[in-house]
Amino acid sequence: MGIRRTLLGSAVAVAGMAGVAGYAMAAEVTVVCGSVGQGAKLCKGAATEWAKETGNTVKFFAAPASSTEQLALYQQILSSGSSDIDVFQIDVIWPGILGSHLADLKPYSNGAEDMHFQPIVANNTYKGKLVAMPWYTDAGLLFYRKDLLEKHGEKAPETWGDLTASAKKIQDAERAAGNNKMWGFVYQAKAYEGLTCDALEWVDSFGGGDVVNADGDITINNEKAAKALSLAASWTGTIAPSGVLSYQEEDARGVFQSGNAVFMRNWPYAWSLGQADDSPIKGKIGVMALPKGGEDGKQTGTLGGWQLAVSKYSKDPEAAASLVMHLTSKKSQKQRAIEGSYNPTIAELYSDADVLAASPFMGQLKDTFTNAVARPSRATGSNYNKVSNAFYNAVHDVLSGKTEAEASLAKLEKNLKRIKRKGW
Amino acid sequence: MTLALQQDGTATRKAKRSNLSSARLRAAWLFLAPMMIALAAVAGWPLLRTIWLGFTDANLTDLSQSQFIGFENYLSYYDGEAYGVLVDAEWWNAVWNTLWFSVISVGFETLFGLLIALILNAEFKGRGLVRAAVLIPWAIPTIVSAKMWGWMLHDQFGVINEILLGVGILSEPIAWTADPSTAMWAVIMVDVWKTTPFMALLTLAALQMLPGDIYEAARVDGINPIRVFFKVTLPLIRPAIIVAVIFRSLDALRVFDLIYVLTSSSTSTMSMSVYARQQLVDFQEVGYGSAAATLLFIVIALLTTITVLAGGLKSGEGEQS
Amino acid sequence: MNRQMKSILFYTLVIVVVIFSVFPFYYAIVTSFRSGQELFNPSVFPTSFTMGNYFSIFKEQPFGLNILNSVIVATSVVVLSLIIAVTASYALARIHFRGRGLLLMTILSVSMFPQVAILSGMYELIRSMGLYNSLPGLIIPNTVLTLPFTVWVLTTFMKELPKELEEAAVVDGASPLTIVRRIFLPLMWPAMVTTGLLAFIGAWNEFLFALTFTLSNEVRTVPVAIALMSGATEYELPWGNIMAASVLVTVPIVVLVLVFQRKIVAGLTAGAVKG
């Protein structure tokens, strides 16, 4: 920041505090951005900057690290109509759940949403209102051990079939060589939201759709989906440890980063940790989009990421929206991309020289984000969690060998119809 | 004359007595007042509200729109199909899981608690330190200890598998929390570890309050200590143990954090509280979830009444009129 | 010989119990000195030693203040609930009146609802009382929810004390309050200390209310502070920090037990009085 801007900023701040200038009355905005850690630090910096520029004040609310706890807390606060928190950080699947309590940001955005990835903007539109601005994004990726693939003469897998074969081959060879802790593939298969993400990728890559389509029709009970899940079920206990059925992101990373897995499905965050100085696999990691289902399948990844939203009950929605616009602006997103490797939601930034210099890896991700598949949160609205719960439990049953894929999907379809009986 | 005097005397004594007992009654209500006011003011409203919401279609999306719908959350018919908590297979699965979990874990906890209490009741060097050590599992916040066990039971980098492999008990690591056949046992094991101190401490307090002369007499008579324990000690501390069992069962029947952290909302370990929370919070179905919570309440109330009656917690013992 | 065998057996039992209880805590201490990749190391023994986790929990949030809040909340809960419960349990245990059994069951029913079900009613109540985001807003609901436990336990113990104890005092015309204070309190120490300790730990570890009824870091308690810790992203679990924090918050409890366990023993001598 240049000296001039700092000076200007503080001048405005002084004016705002004194309440002399023709500015609107200084407002106090309470914002949730991150828990305790790196992300929160970056957010605080940017929000404080906004406060200085506008003469308002910001208060920070530290949210629980677990997103389920966050959602529960927000629902409690919002459903009571409290104005304690003005700006919320919300997960990509929450606009439908919290939408009725959030303010429309269109009047304040001046069209800023047009430069963001459009699928995310569409995701954040609830009943015609823009209820949240995209903040940063995420998508599932395939991490692999470059060195092991090379050593055993395998190339990066094109399809899930290739992955299954390479994983098996390398796992067996490595075990024969004495590394009996080696596994082929680790992912997230505990019965929780993460399994919905993983399973959606398998199903979608086979062309089996996205559980509930954009029109709200239940599409999951199809052959391709069954094929995808049957393949995934064959991994449990063969190329993946049977413990994978209780793995979340960190469990998978723990195994992969200790050098005990050839492939891993995870979010981009695992990259920088795997490349840290104390990591045994530093410099040996490759990253790519997830494999296709088959020859006619497609590469895909489940869309993740966070948005910023303004509470409908905020006492000063204008100031709150202005803060949201500031935090999601190109400038703030660029800073977050450079200092914290948060993936921007603004397409332009993926060709920005400064961003690419700081994390060369980000350039590759743009395609993944544009091809990403969204969970059916928009079509199912406030029923999304029920749908997701039914889906991951059905998948978990298949993976643990309790039911066959076809039977499980038929039962799932019936369950989803029950949930839909009064409409989504 | 004498008779009359006598009668007069009894009457005054009776009058005095009833004066006394009515004074004691007044004191009783005075003593109970703060507790009853506190309970009614703070707990009454949330409890009644939950029961009421169970009869409405309240949803978190807009609580003000909720309407009374009678027993529809419990049981209703729609298009020839039955809906409601009472016909939800998942709910009944949760009920059985919870009952199974509670019976086994409270059973073990009572047994181990008694054993540890007896140890702590004995005179030996470093007793204070051992007492503190035994209480540690209870002292660690559940959200942390559940995660900690999740980490320690991990199939690839967990210390439990490491130890068992090292000692040679296992030939390959077990995925404790992933396998449906071991998941519930893992949860029970962690619960026993965590809450045995609660049982032990309450039992210990009961042991400490026993009059010492009983043992003295028994020792002089040269009665076998094991006989003394079963014939004298156990009957005397039974009320305390039953109360401890009741409160442990209340917690076990409402178990949430432990199962939620260790195995998430997987159906093989889902408890009644996990089910209720899922409906109330994750699914926004405040009405339906409240109905489930009310059913949970009824289940627990029934079981507690049975325990109290079966345990013979007579309200008559040691009372004064 | 037989005696020696017995004491060997006894001490083996003590050691087994202690190991089973303490091992996870020991492992937490070992883990709290690890960082980065080391956290995935399953070794039972210390493999590295860094104090970094301990420093960072204080650097990133007012953790000292959080501990103080927990101490204030838990202590107030114990003191309040014991005061209310001692008198109430005297009435319930020693004075005969109609509907006593029903009253006891009604009290117990407060502990029969899952916490999450009464959360939102409690939230509204706390807000309407103007206690939102303050320590009294945590003390009051926790005290009330501990009451069934403290009342029941103290009632049970008080019932067990022999009748003769207070008879003389009653005849002498001592007021019920005097009876409670002079006769029962001294005998009830083991029960009071035990109930108090258990209630203290219960309040110390309470999470759901503490999270929902507070807004700013300055009034938050320890379990909430731990749940707020996150790594660089929401997926990364700052395991080292969490373990360091857990070790730190368990120490005060251990000290508390060491101090108060003497009181449990004190009951033994007091017990000799009755007879």
mmCIF file of C-alpha atoms in Angstrom, chain B residues 4-320:
data_model
loop_
_atom_site.group_PDB
_atom_site.id
_atom_site.type_symbol
_atom_site.label_atom_id
_atom_site.label_comp_id
_atom_site.label_asym_id
_atom_site.label_seq_id
_atom_site.Cartn_x
_atom_site.Cartn_y
_atom_site.Cartn_z
ATOM 1 C CA ALA B 4 -58.491 -36.907 81.931
ATOM 2 C CA LEU B 5 -55.134 -35.541 82.865
ATOM 3 C CA GLN B 6 -53.440 -38.238 80.948
ATOM 4 C CA GLN B 7 -55.590 -37.575 77.939
ATOM 5 C CA ASP B 8 -54.879 -33.936 78.244
ATOM 6 C CA GLY B 9 -51.196 -34.690 78.352
ATOM 7 C CA THR B 10 -51.257 -36.761 75.171
ATOM 8 C CA ALA B 11 -53.256 -34.108 73.476
ATOM 9 C CA THR B 12 -50.764 -31.382 74.263
ATOM 10 C CA ARG B 13 -47.924 -33.640 73.295
ATOM 11 C CA LYS B 14 -49.740 -34.430 70.082
ATOM 12 C CA ALA B 15 -50.422 -30.788 69.513
ATOM 13 C CA LYS B 16 -46.799 -29.981 70.187
ATOM 14 C CA ARG B 17 -45.744 -32.736 67.849
ATOM 15 C CA SER B 18 -47.985 -31.588 65.047
ATOM 16 C CA ASN B 19 -46.831 -28.046 65.659
ATOM 17 C CA LEU B 20 -43.318 -29.295 65.321
ATOM 18 C CA SER B 21 -44.001 -31.307 62.222
ATOM 19 C CA SER B 22 -45.891 -28.500 60.563
ATOM 20 C CA ALA B 23 -42.959 -26.253 61.363
ATOM 21 C CA ARG B 24 -40.711 -28.864 59.760
ATOM 22 C CA LEU B 25 -43.022 -29.026 56.759
ATOM 23 C CA ARG B 26 -42.853 -25.289 56.359
ATOM 24 C CA ALA B 27 -39.078 -25.494 56.571
ATOM 25 C CA ALA B 28 -39.099 -28.244 53.948
ATOM 26 C CA TRP B 29 -40.941 -26.141 51.422
ATOM 27 C CA LEU B 30 -38.767 -23.172 52.267
ATOM 28 C CA PHE B 31 -35.695 -25.315 51.631
ATOM 29 C CA LEU B 32 -37.089 -26.645 48.400
ATOM 30 C CA ALA B 33 -38.194 -23.273 47.095
ATOM 31 C CA PRO B 34 -34.871 -22.025 45.663
ATOM 32 C CA MET B 35 -34.322 -25.263 43.785
ATOM 33 C CA MET B 36 -37.844 -25.405 42.444
ATOM 34 C CA ILE B 37 -37.819 -21.776 41.387
ATOM 35 C CA ALA B 38 -34.474 -22.198 39.649
ATOM 36 C CA LEU B 39 -35.587 -25.335 37.833
ATOM 37 C CA ALA B 40 -38.946 -23.946 36.823
ATOM 38 C CA ALA B 41 -37.574 -20.612 35.682
ATOM 39 C CA VAL B 42 -34.605 -21.866 33.720
ATOM 40 C CA ALA B 43 -35.332 -25.434 32.681
ATOM 41 C CA GLY B 44 -39.131 -25.374 32.564
ATOM 42 C CA TRP B 45 -39.568 -23.190 29.535
ATOM 43 C CA PRO B 46 -37.028 -24.899 27.243
ATOM 44 C CA LEU B 47 -38.406 -28.338 28.135
ATOM 45 C CA LEU B 48 -42.057 -27.443 27.605
ATOM 46 C CA ARG B 49 -41.154 -25.608 24.432
ATOM 47 C CA THR B 50 -39.508 -28.737 23.050
ATOM 48 C CA ILE B 51 -42.563 -30.844 23.806
ATOM 49 C CA TRP B 52 -44.799 -28.231 22.193
ATOM 50 C CA LEU B 53 -42.617 -27.927 19.084
ATOM 51 C CA GLY B 54 -42.946 -31.689 18.646
ATOM 52 C CA PHE B 55 -46.579 -31.071 17.732
ATOM 53 C CA THR B 56 -45.782 -28.419 15.135
ATOM 54 C CA ASP B 57 -44.209 -28.365 11.694
ATOM 55 C CA ALA B 58 -41.566 -25.854 12.812
ATOM 56 C CA ASN B 59 -38.595 -25.501 10.494
ATOM 57 C CA LEU B 60 -35.427 -23.478 11.017
ATOM 58 C CA THR B 61 -35.910 -21.735 7.673
ATOM 59 C CA ASP B 62 -38.676 -19.703 9.238
ATOM 60 C CA LEU B 63 -39.657 -20.494 12.800
ATOM 61 C CA SER B 64 -42.493 -17.953 12.853
ATOM 62 C CA GLN B 65 -44.401 -19.922 10.212
ATOM 63 C CA SER B 66 -44.841 -23.011 12.355
ATOM 64 C CA GLN B 67 -48.293 -24.501 12.785
ATOM 65 C CA PHE B 68 -49.852 -27.047 15.091
ATOM 66 C CA ILE B 69 -50.124 -30.392 13.327
ATOM 67 C CA GLY B 70 -51.052 -32.754 16.139
ATOM 68 C CA PHE B 71 -49.295 -36.096 16.102
ATOM 69 C CA GLU B 72 -48.156 -35.906 12.487
ATOM 70 C CA ASN B 73 -44.480 -35.860 13.443
ATOM 71 C CA TYR B 74 -44.993 -39.066 15.336
ATOM 72 C CA LEU B 75 -47.180 -40.834 12.803
ATOM 73 C CA SER B 76 -49.006 -39.762 9.691
ATOM 74 C CA TYR B 77 -50.142 -41.188 6.401
ATOM 75 C CA TYR B 78 -49.382 -39.654 3.052
ATOM 76 C CA ASP B 79 -50.181 -41.313 -0.237
ATOM 77 C CA GLY B 80 -50.798 -44.601 1.521
ATOM 78 C CA GLU B 81 -47.347 -44.576 3.134
ATOM 79 C CA ALA B 82 -46.660 -44.101 6.817
ATOM 80 C CA TYR B 83 -44.383 -41.256 7.905
ATOM 81 C CA GLY B 84 -43.200 -40.115 11.301
ATOM 82 C CA VAL B 85 -40.651 -40.927 13.968
ATOM 83 C CA LEU B 86 -42.608 -43.950 15.160
ATOM 84 C CA VAL B 87 -42.341 -45.712 11.822
ATOM 85 C CA ASP B 88 -38.819 -44.567 10.978
ATOM 86 C CA ALA B 89 -36.591 -47.641 10.890
ATOM 87 C CA GLU B 90 -33.580 -45.407 11.489
ATOM 88 C CA TRP B 91 -35.097 -44.140 14.743
ATOM 89 C CA TRP B 92 -35.687 -47.647 16.045
ATOM 90 C CA ASN B 93 -32.199 -48.608 14.964
ATOM 91 C CA ALA B 94 -30.934 -45.648 16.987
ATOM 92 C CA VAL B 95 -33.024 -46.728 19.978
ATOM 93 C CA TRP B 96 -31.539 -50.233 19.924
ATOM 94 C CA ASN B 97 -28.026 -48.949 19.402
ATOM 95 C CA THR B 98 -28.432 -46.622 22.366
ATOM 96 C CA LEU B 99 -29.920 -49.262 24.648
ATOM 97 C CA TRP B 100 -27.215 -51.733 23.767
ATOM 98 C CA PHE B 101 -24.518 -49.145 24.243
ATOM 99 C CA SER B 102 -25.944 -48.004 27.583
ATOM 100 C CA VAL B 103 -26.453 -51.424 29.108
ATOM 101 C CA ILE B 104 -22.990 -52.679 28.208
ATOM 102 C CA SER B 105 -21.033 -49.550 29.011
ATOM 103 C CA VAL B 106 -22.849 -48.736 32.252
ATOM 104 C CA GLY B 107 -22.477 -52.374 33.271
ATOM 105 C CA PHE B 108 -18.729 -52.322 32.799
ATOM 106 C CA GLU B 109 -18.439 -48.904 34.393
ATOM 107 C CA THR B 110 -20.280 -50.022 37.513
ATOM 108 C CA LEU B 111 -18.085 -53.076 37.865
ATOM 109 C CA PHE B 112 -14.804 -51.285 37.244
ATOM 110 C CA GLY B 113 -15.966 -48.296 39.273
ATOM 111 C CA LEU B 114 -16.604 -50.506 42.264
ATOM 112 C CA LEU B 115 -13.259 -52.228 41.879
ATOM 113 C CA ILE B 116 -11.371 -48.945 41.621
ATOM 114 C CA ALA B 117 -13.302 -47.477 44.533
ATOM 115 C CA LEU B 118 -12.282 -50.430 46.685
ATOM 116 C CA ILE B 119 -8.665 -49.924 45.694
ATOM 117 C CA LEU B 120 -8.818 -46.224 46.467
ATOM 118 C CA ASN B 121 -10.512 -46.943 49.767
ATOM 119 C CA ALA B 122 -7.579 -49.021 50.943
ATOM 120 C CA GLU B 123 -4.682 -47.463 52.823
ATOM 121 C CA PHE B 124 -1.537 -47.340 50.748
ATOM 122 C CA LYS B 125 1.263 -44.998 49.873
ATOM 123 C CA GLY B 126 0.592 -42.492 47.105
ATOM 124 C CA ARG B 127 -3.142 -42.902 47.398
ATOM 125 C CA GLY B 128 -3.726 -39.209 46.685
ATOM 126 C CA LEU B 129 -1.756 -39.351 43.457
ATOM 127 C CA VAL B 130 -3.526 -42.493 42.308
ATOM 128 C CA ARG B 131 -6.873 -40.823 42.995
ATOM 129 C CA ALA B 132 -5.907 -37.848 40.864
ATOM 130 C CA ALA B 133 -4.554 -40.121 38.141
ATOM 131 C CA VAL B 134 -7.724 -42.178 38.022
ATOM 132 C CA LEU B 135 -9.825 -39.061 37.605
ATOM 133 C CA ILE B 136 -7.895 -37.781 34.579
ATOM 134 C CA PRO B 137 -10.076 -39.441 31.899
ATOM 135 C CA TRP B 138 -13.135 -37.703 33.308
ATOM 136 C CA ALA B 139 -11.307 -34.387 33.374
ATOM 137 C CA ILE B 140 -10.416 -34.171 29.689
ATOM 138 C CA PRO B 141 -13.170 -32.432 27.688
ATOM 139 C CA THR B 142 -15.154 -35.025 25.737
ATOM 140 C CA ILE B 143 -14.771 -33.255 22.419
ATOM 141 C CA VAL B 144 -11.016 -33.534 22.850
ATOM 142 C CA SER B 145 -10.817 -37.034 24.287
ATOM 143 C CA ALA B 146 -13.096 -38.413 21.573
ATOM 144 C CA LYS B 147 -10.873 -36.938 18.878
ATOM 145 C CA MET B 148 -7.815 -38.149 20.735
ATOM 146 C CA TRP B 149 -9.103 -41.710 20.763
ATOM 147 C CA GLY B 150 -10.034 -41.385 17.112
ATOM 148 C CA TRP B 151 -6.398 -40.538 16.471
ATOM 149 C CA MET B 152 -5.039 -43.278 18.735
ATOM 150 C CA LEU B 153 -7.335 -45.897 17.198
ATOM 151 C CA HIS B 154 -6.356 -44.932 13.674
ATOM 152 C CA ASP B 155 -5.579 -47.963 11.547
ATOM 153 C CA GLN B 156 -2.441 -46.532 9.938
ATOM 154 C CA PHE B 157 -0.863 -44.074 12.365
ATOM 155 C CA GLY B 158 -2.647 -44.940 15.595
ATOM 156 C CA VAL B 159 -0.659 -45.828 18.687
ATOM 157 C CA ILE B 160 -3.053 -48.596 19.827
ATOM 158 C CA ASN B 161 -2.445 -50.677 16.713
ATOM 159 C CA GLU B 162 1.252 -49.886 17.006
ATOM 160 C CA ILE B 163 1.384 -51.255 20.554
ATOM 161 C CA LEU B 164 -0.752 -54.320 19.855
ATOM 162 C CA LEU B 165 1.318 -55.106 16.762
ATOM 163 C CA GLY B 166 4.521 -54.579 18.703
ATOM 164 C CA VAL B 167 3.460 -56.895 21.518
ATOM 165 C CA GLY B 168 2.312 -59.424 18.959
ATOM 166 C CA ILE B 169 -1.374 -59.541 19.855
ATOM 167 C CA LEU B 170 -2.338 -58.405 16.375
ATOM 168 C CA SER B 171 -0.802 -59.524 13.111
ATOM 169 C CA GLU B 172 -2.228 -56.644 11.120
ATOM 170 C CA PRO B 173 -3.739 -53.297 12.110
ATOM 171 C CA ILE B 174 -7.462 -53.167 12.807
ATOM 172 C CA ALA B 175 -9.624 -50.298 11.577
ATOM 173 C CA TRP B 176 -11.446 -49.993 14.897
ATOM 174 C CA THR B 177 -13.897 -47.222 14.131
ATOM 175 C CA ALA B 178 -14.507 -48.122 10.475
ATOM 176 C CA ASP B 179 -15.559 -51.741 10.734
ATOM 177 C CA PRO B 180 -19.240 -51.931 11.775
ATOM 178 C CA SER B 181 -18.458 -54.997 13.904
ATOM 179 C CA THR B 182 -15.829 -53.211 16.010
ATOM 180 C CA ALA B 183 -17.104 -49.618 15.816
ATOM 181 C CA MET B 184 -19.631 -49.962 18.622
ATOM 182 C CA TRP B 185 -17.102 -51.767 20.808
ATOM 183 C CA ALA B 186 -14.583 -49.021 20.193
ATOM 184 C CA VAL B 187 -17.163 -46.459 21.274
ATOM 185 C CA ILE B 188 -18.019 -48.493 24.372
ATOM 186 C CA MET B 189 -14.368 -48.915 25.277
ATOM 187 C CA VAL B 190 -13.748 -45.175 25.089
ATOM 188 C CA ASP B 191 -16.878 -44.475 27.115
ATOM 189 C CA VAL B 192 -15.851 -46.952 29.798
ATOM 190 C CA TRP B 193 -12.405 -45.376 29.902
ATOM 191 C CA LYS B 194 -13.871 -41.914 30.202
ATOM 192 C CA THR B 195 -16.666 -42.378 32.722
ATOM 193 C CA THR B 196 -15.492 -45.131 35.057
ATOM 194 C CA PRO B 197 -13.917 -42.401 37.268
ATOM 195 C CA PHE B 198 -17.382 -40.928 37.765
ATOM 196 C CA MET B 199 -18.655 -44.253 39.111
ATOM 197 C CA ALA B 200 -15.508 -44.869 41.101
ATOM 198 C CA LEU B 201 -15.635 -41.509 42.835
ATOM 199 C CA LEU B 202 -19.282 -41.757 43.814
ATOM 200 C CA THR B 203 -18.798 -45.293 45.084
ATOM 201 C CA LEU B 204 -15.728 -44.199 46.985
ATOM 202 C CA ALA B 205 -17.706 -41.443 48.680
ATOM 203 C CA ALA B 206 -20.284 -44.015 49.745
ATOM 204 C CA LEU B 207 -17.555 -46.272 51.124
ATOM 205 C CA GLN B 208 -16.055 -43.378 53.026
ATOM 206 C CA MET B 209 -19.341 -42.534 54.666
ATOM 207 C CA LEU B 210 -19.790 -46.017 56.079
ATOM 208 C CA PRO B 211 -19.436 -46.184 59.837
ATOM 209 C CA GLY B 212 -16.024 -47.608 60.674
ATOM 210 C CA ASP B 213 -17.223 -49.722 63.624
ATOM 211 C CA ILE B 214 -18.924 -52.238 61.333
ATOM 212 C CA TYR B 215 -15.562 -53.311 59.977
ATOM 213 C CA GLU B 216 -14.112 -53.274 63.452
ATOM 214 C CA ALA B 217 -16.790 -55.679 64.642
ATOM 215 C CA ALA B 218 -16.377 -57.901 61.606
ATOM 216 C CA ARG B 219 -12.610 -58.008 62.041
ATOM 217 C CA VAL B 220 -12.890 -58.911 65.688
ATOM 218 C CA ASP B 221 -15.287 -61.700 64.777
ATOM 219 C CA GLY B 222 -12.783 -62.899 62.169
ATOM 220 C CA ILE B 223 -15.275 -62.912 59.309
ATOM 221 C CA ASN B 224 -13.878 -63.427 55.816
ATOM 222 C CA PRO B 225 -13.442 -59.977 54.211
ATOM 223 C CA ILE B 226 -15.162 -61.136 51.015
ATOM 224 C CA ARG B 227 -18.176 -62.166 53.045
ATOM 225 C CA VAL B 228 -18.110 -58.819 54.815
ATOM 226 C CA PHE B 229 -18.109 -57.080 51.484
ATOM 227 C CA PHE B 230 -21.117 -58.919 50.118
ATOM 228 C CA LYS B 231 -23.090 -59.104 53.362
ATOM 229 C CA VAL B 232 -22.335 -55.730 54.900
ATOM 230 C CA THR B 233 -20.629 -53.262 52.589
ATOM 231 C CA LEU B 234 -22.537 -53.817 49.377
ATOM 232 C CA PRO B 235 -26.039 -53.519 50.867
ATOM 233 C CA LEU B 236 -24.985 -50.328 52.630
ATOM 234 C CA ILE B 237 -23.563 -48.609 49.572
ATOM 235 C CA ARG B 238 -26.264 -49.900 47.251
ATOM 236 C CA PRO B 239 -28.386 -46.703 47.242
ATOM 237 C CA ALA B 240 -25.352 -44.634 46.285
ATOM 238 C CA ILE B 241 -24.433 -47.067 43.522
ATOM 239 C CA ILE B 242 -27.962 -47.041 42.170
ATOM 240 C CA VAL B 243 -28.013 -43.261 42.059
ATOM 241 C CA ALA B 244 -24.665 -43.313 40.286
ATOM 242 C CA VAL B 245 -26.019 -45.888 37.831
ATOM 243 C CA ILE B 246 -29.081 -43.741 37.210
ATOM 244 C CA PHE B 247 -27.039 -40.670 36.372
ATOM 245 C CA ARG B 248 -24.578 -42.623 34.257
ATOM 246 C CA SER B 249 -27.488 -44.180 32.395
ATOM 247 C CA LEU B 250 -29.068 -40.786 31.838
ATOM 248 C CA ASP B 251 -25.845 -39.647 30.212
ATOM 249 C CA ALA B 252 -25.314 -42.892 28.312
ATOM 250 C CA LEU B 253 -28.830 -42.842 26.926
ATOM 251 C CA ARG B 254 -28.224 -39.313 25.707
ATOM 252 C CA VAL B 255 -24.740 -40.056 24.368
ATOM 253 C CA PHE B 256 -23.785 -37.725 21.573
ATOM 254 C CA ASP B 257 -20.274 -36.239 21.260
ATOM 255 C CA LEU B 258 -18.412 -39.488 21.522
ATOM 256 C CA ILE B 259 -20.325 -41.277 18.779
ATOM 257 C CA TYR B 260 -20.524 -38.197 16.617
ATOM 258 C CA VAL B 261 -16.772 -37.621 16.675
ATOM 259 C CA LEU B 262 -15.661 -41.250 16.425
ATOM 260 C CA THR B 263 -18.020 -42.597 13.791
ATOM 261 C CA SER B 264 -19.983 -39.570 12.550
ATOM 262 C CA SER B 265 -23.604 -40.236 11.628
ATOM 263 C CA SER B 266 -23.031 -43.753 10.374
ATOM 264 C CA THR B 267 -26.139 -45.862 10.946
ATOM 265 C CA SER B 268 -24.279 -48.714 12.638
ATOM 266 C CA THR B 269 -23.572 -46.611 15.734
ATOM 267 C CA MET B 270 -26.189 -43.854 15.539
ATOM 268 C CA SER B 271 -27.656 -43.038 18.953
ATOM 269 C CA MET B 272 -30.980 -41.418 19.801
ATOM 270 C CA SER B 273 -29.314 -38.063 20.482
ATOM 271 C CA VAL B 274 -27.402 -38.191 17.216
ATOM 272 C CA TYR B 275 -30.695 -38.874 15.456
ATOM 273 C CA ALA B 276 -32.432 -35.998 17.247
ATOM 274 C CA ARG B 277 -29.591 -33.621 16.522
ATOM 275 C CA GLN B 278 -29.526 -34.594 12.891
ATOM 276 C CA GLN B 279 -33.190 -33.730 12.531
ATOM 277 C CA LEU B 280 -33.070 -30.594 14.678
ATOM 278 C CA VAL B 281 -29.907 -29.051 13.354
ATOM 279 C CA ASP B 282 -28.639 -30.693 10.187
ATOM 280 C CA PHE B 283 -32.059 -31.140 8.613
ATOM 281 C CA GLN B 284 -33.651 -27.973 10.084
ATOM 282 C CA GLU B 285 -36.720 -30.046 11.060
ATOM 283 C CA VAL B 286 -37.293 -28.467 14.467
ATOM 284 C CA GLY B 287 -40.768 -29.973 14.762
ATOM 285 C CA TYR B 288 -39.798 -33.509 13.830
ATOM 286 C CA GLY B 289 -36.565 -33.343 15.820
ATOM 287 C CA SER B 290 -38.435 -32.113 18.893
ATOM 288 C CA ALA B 291 -40.809 -35.037 18.521
ATOM 289 C CA ALA B 292 -37.788 -37.358 18.466
ATOM 290 C CA ALA B 293 -36.365 -35.604 21.537
ATOM 291 C CA THR B 294 -39.682 -36.017 23.326
ATOM 292 C CA LEU B 295 -39.744 -39.721 22.491
ATOM 293 C CA LEU B 296 -36.180 -39.959 23.747
ATOM 294 C CA PHE B 297 -37.381 -38.336 26.944
ATOM 295 C CA ILE B 298 -40.196 -40.883 27.271
ATOM 296 C CA VAL B 299 -37.835 -43.808 26.707
ATOM 297 C CA ILE B 300 -35.441 -42.496 29.344
ATOM 298 C CA ALA B 301 -38.240 -41.708 31.809
ATOM 299 C CA LEU B 302 -39.589 -45.252 31.493
ATOM 300 C CA LEU B 303 -36.182 -46.824 31.955
ATOM 301 C CA THR B 304 -35.340 -44.606 34.915
ATOM 302 C CA THR B 305 -38.610 -45.395 36.644
ATOM 303 C CA ILE B 306 -37.917 -49.097 36.160
ATOM 304 C CA THR B 307 -34.392 -48.708 37.532
ATOM 305 C CA VAL B 308 -35.584 -46.759 40.550
ATOM 306 C CA LEU B 309 -38.269 -49.323 41.323
ATOM 307 C CA ALA B 310 -36.089 -52.348 40.652
ATOM 308 C CA GLY B 311 -33.235 -50.812 42.606
ATOM 309 C CA GLY B 312 -35.571 -50.548 45.578
ATOM 310 C CA LEU B 313 -34.688 -46.932 46.245
ATOM 311 C CA LYS B 314 -37.267 -46.714 49.013
ATOM 312 C CA SER B 315 -38.078 -43.173 49.863
ATOM 313 C CA GLY B 316 -38.924 -44.382 53.336
ATOM 314 C CA GLU B 317 -35.467 -45.133 54.711
ATOM 315 C CA GLY B 318 -34.056 -42.990 57.442
ATOM 316 C CA GLU B 319 -36.849 -40.492 57.392
ATOM 317 C CA GLN B 320 -38.355 -38.464 60.179
#
